[in-house]
Short mmCIF file of N, CA and C in Angstrom, two decimals:
data_model
loop_
_atom_site.label_atom_id
_atom_site.label_comp_id
_atom_site.label_asym_id
_atom_site.label_seq_id
_atom_site.Cartn_x
_atom_site.Cartn_y
_atom_site.Cartn_z
N MET A 96 -1.54 22.95 -19.52
CA MET A 96 -1.01 22.04 -18.24
C MET A 96 -1.87 21.08 -17.94
N LYS A 97 -1.77 19.90 -17.80
CA LYS A 97 -2.40 18.98 -17.66
C LYS A 97 -1.97 18.01 -15.90
N LYS A 98 -3.00 17.51 -15.26
CA LYS A 98 -2.76 16.70 -14.13
C LYS A 98 -2.27 15.18 -14.42
N TYR A 99 -1.18 14.79 -14.25
CA TYR A 99 -0.93 13.57 -14.45
C TYR A 99 -0.85 12.53 -12.90
N MET A 100 -0.97 11.52 -13.15
CA MET A 100 -1.05 10.42 -12.04
C MET A 100 0.17 9.68 -12.11
N ILE A 101 0.93 9.39 -11.45
CA ILE A 101 2.12 8.36 -11.51
C ILE A 101 2.02 7.37 -10.44
N GLY A 102 2.15 5.97 -10.73
CA GLY A 102 2.13 5.07 -9.80
C GLY A 102 3.52 4.25 -9.64
N LEU A 103 3.97 4.28 -8.44
CA LEU A 103 5.40 3.46 -8.02
C LEU A 103 5.13 2.54 -6.94
N LEU A 104 6.10 1.33 -7.18
CA LEU A 104 6.50 0.33 -6.27
C LEU A 104 7.63 0.92 -5.61
N VAL A 105 8.09 0.86 -4.45
CA VAL A 105 9.62 1.31 -4.11
C VAL A 105 9.49 0.41 -2.76
N ASN A 106 10.81 0.54 -2.30
CA ASN A 106 11.20 -0.18 -0.92
C ASN A 106 10.56 0.89 0.09
N ASN A 107 10.43 0.01 1.01
CA ASN A 107 9.74 0.76 2.44
C ASN A 107 10.57 0.51 3.43
N LYS A 108 11.26 1.69 3.19
CA LYS A 108 12.54 1.88 4.24
C LYS A 108 12.71 3.57 4.57
N TYR A 109 13.25 3.81 5.51
CA TYR A 109 13.29 5.45 5.60
C TYR A 109 14.31 6.07 4.66
N GLY A 110 13.85 7.42 4.00
CA GLY A 110 14.99 8.19 3.19
C GLY A 110 14.08 7.86 1.83
N VAL A 111 13.55 6.92 1.40
CA VAL A 111 13.07 6.68 0.16
C VAL A 111 11.85 8.03 -0.46
N LEU A 112 10.93 8.01 0.42
CA LEU A 112 9.91 9.25 0.21
C LEU A 112 10.84 10.63 0.17
N THR A 113 11.59 11.01 0.92
CA THR A 113 12.45 12.25 0.79
C THR A 113 13.02 12.33 -0.57
N ARG A 114 13.91 11.19 -0.90
CA ARG A 114 14.63 11.23 -2.14
C ARG A 114 13.88 11.33 -3.21
N ILE A 115 12.56 10.67 -3.41
CA ILE A 115 11.45 10.76 -4.45
C ILE A 115 11.13 12.28 -4.38
N ALA A 116 10.53 13.00 -3.25
CA ALA A 116 10.06 14.15 -3.11
C ALA A 116 11.11 15.39 -3.79
N SER A 117 12.44 15.05 -3.01
CA SER A 117 13.51 15.93 -3.44
C SER A 117 13.89 15.73 -4.91
N LEU A 118 13.89 14.67 -5.61
CA LEU A 118 14.14 14.44 -6.97
C LEU A 118 13.03 15.54 -8.02
N ILE A 119 11.95 15.41 -7.56
CA ILE A 119 10.99 15.89 -8.28
C ILE A 119 11.17 17.48 -8.41
N ALA A 120 11.19 17.89 -6.94
CA ALA A 120 11.34 19.43 -6.52
C ALA A 120 12.81 19.89 -6.96
N ARG A 121 13.57 19.27 -7.12
CA ARG A 121 15.05 19.69 -7.63
C ARG A 121 14.82 20.14 -9.12
N ARG A 122 13.77 19.20 -10.12
CA ARG A 122 13.65 19.62 -11.30
C ARG A 122 12.60 20.67 -11.55
N GLY A 123 12.03 21.47 -10.53
CA GLY A 123 11.14 22.27 -10.63
C GLY A 123 9.93 21.91 -10.90
N TYR A 124 9.49 20.55 -10.50
CA TYR A 124 8.25 20.18 -10.56
C TYR A 124 7.40 20.66 -9.47
N ASN A 125 6.02 20.45 -9.22
CA ASN A 125 5.20 20.60 -8.07
C ASN A 125 4.77 19.23 -7.66
N ILE A 126 4.57 18.61 -6.59
CA ILE A 126 3.70 17.57 -6.24
C ILE A 126 2.36 18.23 -5.70
N ASP A 127 1.33 17.95 -6.74
CA ASP A 127 -0.10 18.31 -6.37
C ASP A 127 -0.67 17.53 -4.94
N THR A 128 -0.39 16.11 -5.15
CA THR A 128 -0.77 15.09 -3.87
C THR A 128 0.36 14.12 -4.18
N LEU A 129 0.43 13.38 -2.88
CA LEU A 129 1.45 12.39 -2.68
C LEU A 129 0.74 11.28 -1.57
N THR A 130 0.50 10.06 -2.12
CA THR A 130 -0.05 9.00 -1.14
C THR A 130 0.87 7.85 -1.25
N VAL A 131 1.29 7.65 0.26
CA VAL A 131 2.06 6.39 0.34
C VAL A 131 1.63 5.26 1.28
N GLY A 132 1.86 4.17 1.23
CA GLY A 132 1.38 3.09 2.38
C GLY A 132 2.25 1.67 1.52
N GLU A 133 1.99 1.12 3.00
CA GLU A 133 2.70 -0.36 2.46
C GLU A 133 1.74 -1.39 2.00
N THR A 134 2.23 -2.24 1.04
CA THR A 134 1.72 -3.07 0.13
C THR A 134 1.31 -4.30 1.11
N VAL A 135 0.88 -5.41 0.16
CA VAL A 135 0.90 -6.83 0.75
C VAL A 135 2.05 -6.97 1.17
N ASP A 136 2.99 -6.78 0.62
CA ASP A 136 4.50 -7.28 0.70
C ASP A 136 5.01 -5.98 1.77
N SER A 137 5.38 -6.10 3.15
CA SER A 137 5.56 -4.96 4.12
C SER A 137 7.10 -4.34 3.51
N SER A 138 7.93 -5.20 2.96
CA SER A 138 9.22 -4.53 2.17
C SER A 138 8.89 -3.42 1.18
N ILE A 139 7.63 -3.45 0.62
CA ILE A 139 7.26 -2.72 -0.65
C ILE A 139 6.33 -1.54 -0.08
N SER A 140 6.24 -0.48 -0.71
CA SER A 140 5.22 0.86 -0.64
C SER A 140 4.87 0.99 -1.91
N ARG A 141 3.45 1.32 -1.82
CA ARG A 141 2.91 1.88 -3.22
C ARG A 141 2.78 3.59 -2.94
N MET A 142 3.14 4.17 -3.97
CA MET A 142 3.00 5.70 -4.11
C MET A 142 2.00 6.15 -5.26
N THR A 143 1.39 6.94 -5.20
CA THR A 143 0.48 7.41 -6.10
C THR A 143 0.87 9.01 -6.00
N ILE A 144 1.44 9.54 -7.03
CA ILE A 144 1.86 11.02 -7.13
C ILE A 144 1.23 12.05 -8.12
N MET A 145 0.42 12.96 -7.98
CA MET A 145 0.02 13.76 -8.96
C MET A 145 0.70 14.90 -9.19
N ILE A 146 0.76 15.10 -10.43
CA ILE A 146 1.82 16.42 -10.72
C ILE A 146 0.96 17.10 -11.84
N THR A 147 1.19 18.48 -12.14
CA THR A 147 0.63 19.03 -13.20
C THR A 147 1.78 19.61 -14.06
N GLY A 148 1.57 19.28 -15.24
CA GLY A 148 2.48 19.79 -16.37
C GLY A 148 2.45 19.40 -17.72
N THR A 149 3.49 19.41 -18.50
CA THR A 149 2.98 18.96 -19.85
C THR A 149 3.51 17.52 -19.81
N GLU A 150 3.29 16.74 -21.03
CA GLU A 150 3.69 15.66 -21.52
C GLU A 150 5.06 15.58 -21.36
N HIS A 151 5.98 16.46 -21.66
CA HIS A 151 7.29 16.33 -21.52
C HIS A 151 7.76 16.48 -19.62
N ASP A 152 7.14 17.12 -19.13
CA ASP A 152 7.12 17.11 -17.57
C ASP A 152 7.06 15.69 -17.27
N ARG A 153 5.65 15.15 -17.55
CA ARG A 153 5.55 13.94 -17.17
C ARG A 153 6.67 12.59 -17.25
N ASP A 154 7.23 12.97 -18.61
CA ASP A 154 7.95 11.86 -19.09
C ASP A 154 9.45 11.93 -18.58
N GLN A 155 9.65 13.24 -18.12
CA GLN A 155 10.91 13.47 -17.65
C GLN A 155 10.92 12.96 -15.75
N VAL A 156 9.79 13.40 -15.41
CA VAL A 156 9.80 12.97 -13.99
C VAL A 156 9.73 11.15 -13.84
N ILE A 157 8.99 10.51 -14.89
CA ILE A 157 8.83 9.12 -15.07
C ILE A 157 10.35 8.55 -15.25
N LYS A 158 11.06 9.20 -16.25
CA LYS A 158 12.49 8.68 -16.47
C LYS A 158 13.26 8.78 -15.31
N GLN A 159 13.31 10.10 -14.47
CA GLN A 159 14.35 10.39 -13.30
C GLN A 159 13.92 9.19 -12.24
N LEU A 160 12.55 9.16 -12.10
CA LEU A 160 12.00 8.15 -11.18
C LEU A 160 12.64 6.60 -11.25
N ARG A 161 12.57 6.53 -12.51
CA ARG A 161 13.11 5.13 -12.88
C ARG A 161 14.74 4.71 -12.34
N LYS A 162 15.35 5.94 -12.50
CA LYS A 162 16.69 5.85 -12.16
C LYS A 162 17.21 5.48 -10.61
N LEU A 163 16.13 5.88 -9.75
CA LEU A 163 16.50 5.71 -8.21
C LEU A 163 16.65 4.03 -7.92
N HIS A 164 17.51 3.74 -7.06
CA HIS A 164 17.84 2.55 -6.62
C HIS A 164 16.56 1.79 -5.91
N ASP A 165 15.94 2.72 -4.99
CA ASP A 165 14.90 2.17 -4.22
C ASP A 165 13.50 2.02 -4.95
N VAL A 166 13.51 2.37 -6.14
CA VAL A 166 12.13 2.20 -7.02
C VAL A 166 12.27 0.96 -8.07
N HIS A 167 10.95 0.28 -7.56
CA HIS A 167 10.78 -0.98 -8.43
C HIS A 167 9.97 -0.95 -9.86
N PHE A 168 9.07 -0.13 -9.82
CA PHE A 168 8.29 0.27 -11.01
C PHE A 168 7.60 1.55 -11.08
N VAL A 169 7.50 1.96 -12.07
CA VAL A 169 7.00 3.45 -12.24
C VAL A 169 6.11 3.32 -13.32
N LYS A 170 4.78 3.67 -13.34
CA LYS A 170 4.04 3.84 -14.38
C LYS A 170 2.75 4.82 -14.14
N GLU A 171 2.75 5.47 -15.57
CA GLU A 171 1.50 6.53 -15.31
C GLU A 171 0.11 5.71 -15.05
N MET A 172 -0.54 6.34 -14.27
CA MET A 172 -1.79 5.75 -14.09
C MET A 172 -2.97 6.69 -14.91
N VAL A 173 -3.52 6.05 -16.00
CA VAL A 173 -4.32 6.89 -16.91
C VAL A 173 -5.97 6.76 -16.11
N ARG A 174 -6.23 7.93 -16.04
CA ARG A 174 -7.62 7.75 -15.32
C ARG A 174 -8.61 6.78 -15.90
N ASP A 175 -8.63 7.01 -17.24
CA ASP A 175 -10.04 5.72 -17.64
C ASP A 175 -9.56 4.15 -17.50
N ALA A 176 -8.09 4.14 -17.07
CA ALA A 176 -7.97 2.70 -16.97
C ALA A 176 -7.62 2.36 -15.66
N SER A 177 -7.81 3.17 -14.79
CA SER A 177 -7.56 3.14 -13.22
C SER A 177 -8.62 3.35 -12.43
N VAL A 178 -8.72 2.78 -11.34
CA VAL A 178 -9.71 2.98 -10.28
C VAL A 178 -9.37 4.05 -9.28
N CYS A 179 -9.73 5.37 -9.02
CA CYS A 179 -9.08 6.51 -8.29
C CYS A 179 -9.80 7.10 -7.26
N ARG A 180 -9.59 6.97 -6.27
CA ARG A 180 -10.40 7.13 -4.92
C ARG A 180 -9.54 8.46 -4.16
N GLU A 181 -10.13 9.36 -3.50
CA GLU A 181 -9.60 9.96 -2.43
C GLU A 181 -10.65 10.44 -1.21
N LEU A 182 -9.83 10.49 -0.08
CA LEU A 182 -10.79 10.77 1.26
C LEU A 182 -10.30 12.32 1.65
N VAL A 183 -11.77 12.96 2.32
CA VAL A 183 -11.51 14.17 2.45
C VAL A 183 -12.59 13.95 4.06
N LEU A 184 -11.80 14.64 5.22
CA LEU A 184 -12.50 14.80 6.26
C LEU A 184 -12.95 16.43 6.28
N ILE A 185 -14.00 16.48 6.60
CA ILE A 185 -14.50 18.04 6.46
C ILE A 185 -15.28 18.57 7.93
N LYS A 186 -14.85 19.22 8.82
CA LYS A 186 -15.57 19.73 9.63
C LYS A 186 -16.32 20.99 9.29
N VAL A 187 -17.76 21.12 9.40
CA VAL A 187 -18.47 22.34 8.75
C VAL A 187 -19.28 22.90 10.27
N ALA A 188 -19.30 24.16 10.23
CA ALA A 188 -20.30 24.75 11.17
C ALA A 188 -21.70 24.43 11.30
N THR A 189 -22.50 24.13 12.26
CA THR A 189 -23.94 23.98 12.12
C THR A 189 -24.56 24.70 13.19
N ASN A 190 -25.91 24.70 12.97
CA ASN A 190 -26.77 25.38 14.01
C ASN A 190 -28.08 24.80 13.71
N LYS A 191 -29.15 25.01 14.30
CA LYS A 191 -30.37 24.25 14.33
C LYS A 191 -31.21 24.81 13.09
N ASN A 192 -30.87 25.74 12.44
CA ASN A 192 -31.35 26.23 11.13
C ASN A 192 -30.59 25.79 9.82
N THR A 193 -29.36 25.24 9.80
CA THR A 193 -28.57 24.72 8.57
C THR A 193 -28.31 23.11 8.86
N ARG A 194 -28.69 22.42 10.03
CA ARG A 194 -28.24 21.25 10.33
C ARG A 194 -28.95 20.30 9.35
N GLN A 195 -30.13 20.23 9.27
CA GLN A 195 -31.03 19.52 8.37
C GLN A 195 -30.36 19.62 6.79
N GLU A 196 -30.21 20.75 6.41
CA GLU A 196 -29.47 21.14 5.14
C GLU A 196 -28.27 20.22 4.58
N ILE A 197 -27.48 20.39 5.73
CA ILE A 197 -26.20 19.58 5.70
C ILE A 197 -26.52 18.10 5.77
N ILE A 198 -27.34 17.76 6.58
CA ILE A 198 -27.59 16.30 6.32
C ILE A 198 -28.20 15.52 5.18
N ASP A 199 -29.20 16.51 4.48
CA ASP A 199 -29.44 16.11 3.26
C ASP A 199 -28.56 16.06 2.11
N ALA A 200 -27.46 17.01 2.32
CA ALA A 200 -26.34 17.23 1.43
C ALA A 200 -25.38 15.81 1.77
N VAL A 201 -25.23 15.56 2.73
CA VAL A 201 -24.41 14.30 3.12
C VAL A 201 -25.20 13.03 2.54
N ASN A 202 -26.52 12.87 2.61
CA ASN A 202 -27.10 11.62 1.97
C ASN A 202 -26.81 11.65 0.39
N VAL A 203 -27.19 12.84 0.04
CA VAL A 203 -27.17 13.10 -1.44
C VAL A 203 -25.86 12.35 -1.89
N PHE A 204 -24.92 13.21 -1.57
CA PHE A 204 -23.59 12.65 -2.02
C PHE A 204 -23.12 11.41 -1.58
N ARG A 205 -23.75 10.75 -0.60
CA ARG A 205 -23.61 9.18 -0.22
C ARG A 205 -22.52 9.49 0.64
N ASN A 206 -22.17 10.53 1.49
CA ASN A 206 -21.17 10.48 2.56
C ASN A 206 -21.55 10.01 3.80
N LYS A 207 -20.87 10.17 4.98
CA LYS A 207 -20.95 9.64 6.11
C LYS A 207 -20.72 10.73 7.43
N ILE A 208 -21.47 10.84 8.03
CA ILE A 208 -21.53 11.73 9.36
C ILE A 208 -20.71 11.18 10.27
N ILE A 209 -19.30 11.21 10.81
CA ILE A 209 -18.74 10.54 11.63
C ILE A 209 -18.38 11.29 13.02
N ASP A 210 -18.96 12.71 13.08
CA ASP A 210 -18.86 13.30 14.44
C ASP A 210 -19.70 14.39 14.29
N TYR A 211 -20.51 14.45 15.61
CA TYR A 211 -21.56 15.30 15.45
C TYR A 211 -21.87 15.94 16.75
N ASN A 212 -22.06 17.74 16.84
CA ASN A 212 -22.35 18.25 17.93
C ASN A 212 -22.98 19.40 17.54
N ALA A 213 -23.80 20.24 18.56
CA ALA A 213 -24.62 21.34 18.33
C ALA A 213 -23.88 22.31 17.63
N GLU A 214 -22.44 22.42 17.32
CA GLU A 214 -21.80 23.70 16.55
C GLU A 214 -21.32 22.99 15.27
N SER A 215 -21.08 21.75 15.29
CA SER A 215 -20.39 21.41 14.10
C SER A 215 -20.66 19.75 13.61
N MET A 216 -20.13 19.41 12.69
CA MET A 216 -20.53 18.22 12.20
C MET A 216 -19.02 17.75 11.14
N THR A 217 -18.50 16.67 11.43
CA THR A 217 -17.39 16.12 10.80
C THR A 217 -17.87 14.93 9.92
N ILE A 218 -17.50 15.49 8.54
CA ILE A 218 -17.98 14.46 7.54
C ILE A 218 -17.13 13.87 6.77
N GLU A 219 -17.32 12.31 6.27
CA GLU A 219 -16.21 11.68 5.67
C GLU A 219 -16.85 11.57 4.32
N VAL A 220 -15.83 12.19 3.50
CA VAL A 220 -16.28 12.08 1.99
C VAL A 220 -15.31 11.23 1.12
N THR A 221 -15.58 10.27 0.30
CA THR A 221 -14.74 9.40 -0.21
C THR A 221 -15.30 9.25 -1.68
N GLY A 222 -14.20 9.43 -2.89
CA GLY A 222 -14.67 9.18 -4.21
C GLY A 222 -13.85 9.76 -5.06
N GLU A 223 -14.07 10.26 -6.30
CA GLU A 223 -13.43 10.83 -7.30
C GLU A 223 -13.21 12.47 -6.73
N THR A 224 -12.03 12.91 -7.46
CA THR A 224 -11.71 14.21 -6.86
C THR A 224 -12.80 15.13 -7.20
N THR A 225 -13.46 14.86 -8.24
CA THR A 225 -14.35 16.03 -8.75
C THR A 225 -15.69 15.86 -7.90
N LYS A 226 -16.06 14.79 -7.34
CA LYS A 226 -16.85 14.68 -6.15
C LYS A 226 -16.76 15.39 -5.05
N LEU A 227 -15.48 15.16 -4.64
CA LEU A 227 -15.08 15.68 -3.44
C LEU A 227 -15.05 17.36 -3.54
N ASP A 228 -14.39 17.94 -4.78
CA ASP A 228 -14.54 19.27 -5.00
C ASP A 228 -16.01 19.60 -5.08
N ALA A 229 -17.00 19.12 -5.53
CA ALA A 229 -18.26 19.59 -5.37
C ALA A 229 -18.95 19.77 -4.04
N PHE A 230 -18.77 18.52 -3.42
CA PHE A 230 -19.12 18.81 -1.87
C PHE A 230 -18.34 19.82 -1.10
N ILE A 231 -17.26 19.98 -1.29
CA ILE A 231 -16.54 21.10 -0.67
C ILE A 231 -17.21 22.55 -1.11
N ASP A 232 -17.16 22.71 -2.41
CA ASP A 232 -18.05 23.92 -2.76
C ASP A 232 -19.31 24.12 -2.01
N LEU A 233 -20.05 23.09 -2.09
CA LEU A 233 -21.55 23.12 -1.40
C LEU A 233 -21.61 23.41 0.01
N MET A 234 -20.22 23.13 0.59
CA MET A 234 -20.20 23.27 2.05
C MET A 234 -19.52 24.83 2.68
N LYS A 235 -19.05 25.52 1.62
CA LYS A 235 -18.40 26.44 1.81
C LYS A 235 -19.20 27.68 2.72
N PRO A 236 -20.60 27.89 2.06
CA PRO A 236 -21.41 28.70 2.48
C PRO A 236 -21.67 28.49 4.16
N TYR A 237 -21.85 27.24 4.70
CA TYR A 237 -21.84 26.86 5.85
C TYR A 237 -20.83 27.29 6.57
N GLY A 238 -19.55 27.41 6.12
CA GLY A 238 -18.86 27.61 6.90
C GLY A 238 -17.66 26.41 7.25
N ILE A 239 -16.65 26.24 6.65
CA ILE A 239 -15.59 24.95 6.79
C ILE A 239 -14.64 25.51 7.89
N LEU A 240 -14.78 24.65 9.06
CA LEU A 240 -13.93 24.81 9.82
C LEU A 240 -12.63 24.13 9.85
N GLU A 241 -12.43 23.20 9.38
CA GLU A 241 -11.24 22.50 9.17
C GLU A 241 -11.30 21.38 8.14
N MET A 242 -10.34 20.97 7.33
CA MET A 242 -10.22 20.08 6.54
C MET A 242 -9.02 19.34 6.26
N GLY A 243 -9.42 18.15 5.96
CA GLY A 243 -8.10 17.17 5.65
C GLY A 243 -8.05 16.40 4.57
N ARG A 244 -7.27 16.30 3.54
CA ARG A 244 -7.38 15.52 2.33
C ARG A 244 -6.25 14.43 2.22
N THR A 245 -6.54 13.32 1.59
CA THR A 245 -5.29 12.35 1.32
C THR A 245 -4.86 12.37 0.44
N GLY A 246 -5.20 12.84 -0.70
CA GLY A 246 -4.62 12.66 -1.69
C GLY A 246 -5.14 11.40 -2.71
N VAL A 247 -4.76 11.45 -3.84
CA VAL A 247 -5.68 10.08 -4.88
C VAL A 247 -4.43 8.92 -4.49
N VAL A 248 -5.56 7.65 -4.35
CA VAL A 248 -4.88 6.35 -4.46
C VAL A 248 -5.58 5.89 -5.67
N SER A 249 -4.55 4.87 -6.53
CA SER A 249 -5.41 4.76 -7.42
C SER A 249 -4.63 3.20 -8.01
N LEU A 250 -5.40 2.42 -8.60
CA LEU A 250 -5.28 1.02 -8.92
C LEU A 250 -5.67 0.99 -10.33
N LYS A 251 -5.09 0.18 -11.16
CA LYS A 251 -5.28 -0.37 -12.53
C LYS A 251 -6.49 -1.03 -12.50
N ARG A 252 -7.43 -0.84 -13.34
CA ARG A 252 -8.61 -1.35 -13.76
C ARG A 252 -8.13 -2.96 -14.28
N GLY A 253 -9.07 -3.92 -14.19
CA GLY A 253 -9.14 -5.00 -14.75
C GLY A 253 -7.95 -6.07 -14.08
N GLN A 254 -7.34 -6.87 -15.11
CA GLN A 254 -6.37 -7.88 -14.37
C GLN A 254 -4.78 -7.41 -14.32
N GLU A 255 -4.58 -6.11 -14.93
CA GLU A 255 -3.11 -5.91 -14.90
C GLU A 255 -2.99 -5.16 -13.57
N CYS A 256 -1.77 -5.31 -13.18
CA CYS A 256 -1.24 -4.90 -11.89
C CYS A 256 -0.23 -3.65 -12.21
N LEU A 257 0.13 -2.87 -11.21
CA LEU A 257 1.05 -1.93 -11.61
C LEU A 257 2.48 -2.36 -12.08
N ASP A 258 2.80 -3.41 -11.55
CA ASP A 258 4.01 -4.00 -11.69
C ASP A 258 4.18 -4.83 -13.07
N GLY A 259 3.18 -4.82 -13.55
CA GLY A 259 3.04 -5.48 -15.18
C GLY A 259 2.68 -6.80 -14.73
N THR A 260 2.35 -7.46 -13.92
CA THR A 260 1.81 -8.64 -13.62
C THR A 260 0.63 -8.70 -13.87
N ASN A 261 -0.18 -9.87 -14.49
CA ASN A 261 -1.47 -10.20 -14.78
C ASN A 261 -1.83 -11.45 -14.01
N LEU A 262 -3.35 -10.92 -13.45
CA LEU A 262 -3.81 -11.73 -12.64
C LEU A 262 -4.01 -13.15 -13.07
N LYS A 263 -4.30 -13.38 -14.34
CA LYS A 263 -4.07 -14.57 -15.02
C LYS A 263 -2.98 -15.72 -14.71
N GLU A 264 -1.76 -14.60 -14.87
CA GLU A 264 -0.39 -15.41 -14.63
C GLU A 264 -0.25 -15.77 -13.22
N LEU A 265 -0.69 -14.98 -12.32
CA LEU A 265 -0.71 -15.34 -10.91
C LEU A 265 -1.65 -16.44 -10.45
N LYS A 266 -2.47 -16.67 -10.84
CA LYS A 266 -3.38 -17.87 -10.66
C LYS A 266 -3.14 -19.17 -11.19
N LYS A 267 -2.28 -19.07 -12.42
CA LYS A 267 -1.65 -20.55 -12.77
C LYS A 267 -1.01 -21.06 -11.71
N PRO A 268 -1.28 -22.47 -11.76
CA PRO A 268 -0.95 -23.49 -10.69
C PRO A 268 0.59 -23.52 -11.29
N LYS A 269 1.37 -23.81 -10.16
CA LYS A 269 3.08 -23.90 -10.74
C LYS A 269 3.11 -25.32 -10.49
N ARG A 270 3.96 -25.93 -11.45
CA ARG A 270 4.24 -27.08 -11.58
C ARG A 270 5.52 -27.79 -10.57
N SER A 271 5.16 -28.95 -9.83
CA SER A 271 6.45 -29.35 -9.06
C SER A 271 6.91 -30.49 -9.90
N ARG A 272 8.31 -30.42 -9.97
CA ARG A 272 9.00 -31.42 -10.60
C ARG A 272 9.15 -32.87 -9.73
N LYS A 273 8.55 -33.91 -9.93
CA LYS A 273 8.94 -35.03 -9.17
C LYS A 273 10.02 -36.02 -9.67
N LYS A 274 10.90 -36.35 -8.61
CA LYS A 274 12.18 -36.97 -8.87
C LYS A 274 11.82 -38.42 -8.98
N ALA A 275 12.07 -39.24 -9.93
CA ALA A 275 11.86 -40.55 -10.17
C ALA A 275 12.69 -41.34 -9.20
#
């Protein structure tokens, strides 16, 4: 079993997320993470879905998603050809004995402390999933009070976009026809 990341461009309207999640669940696949948000065009949303399965499972999910009316583009986001980030907010118990150790760990991982009091610290962690997992494991002995994860967001590296357009094509000036 392997993790697969699938990128989609879909209509930004009610019911689309439900139809996509239901389609995947009906076929017996589990969604590990799902992130969705509006794109530059407010009528289109971008989704990144992580599933665990075989290559056949991945192919079946992609084929089924392409059949949905509200889906414009579906493509596997290969990790080596993509920039991937995730966000975690994590609240850790602190006291005068552990506070400096936690602050040092936050600095080493290049994270941010976004809330601080005598009993706890809320830390913002962004980066690759492996970095987040390592930081969470490091914080467990101190006592994780609360945690929220966004799921992976991904963009293709280089000039290619999810919908297949290329930045070079987008930058070409459009010729206007002058009438004589």
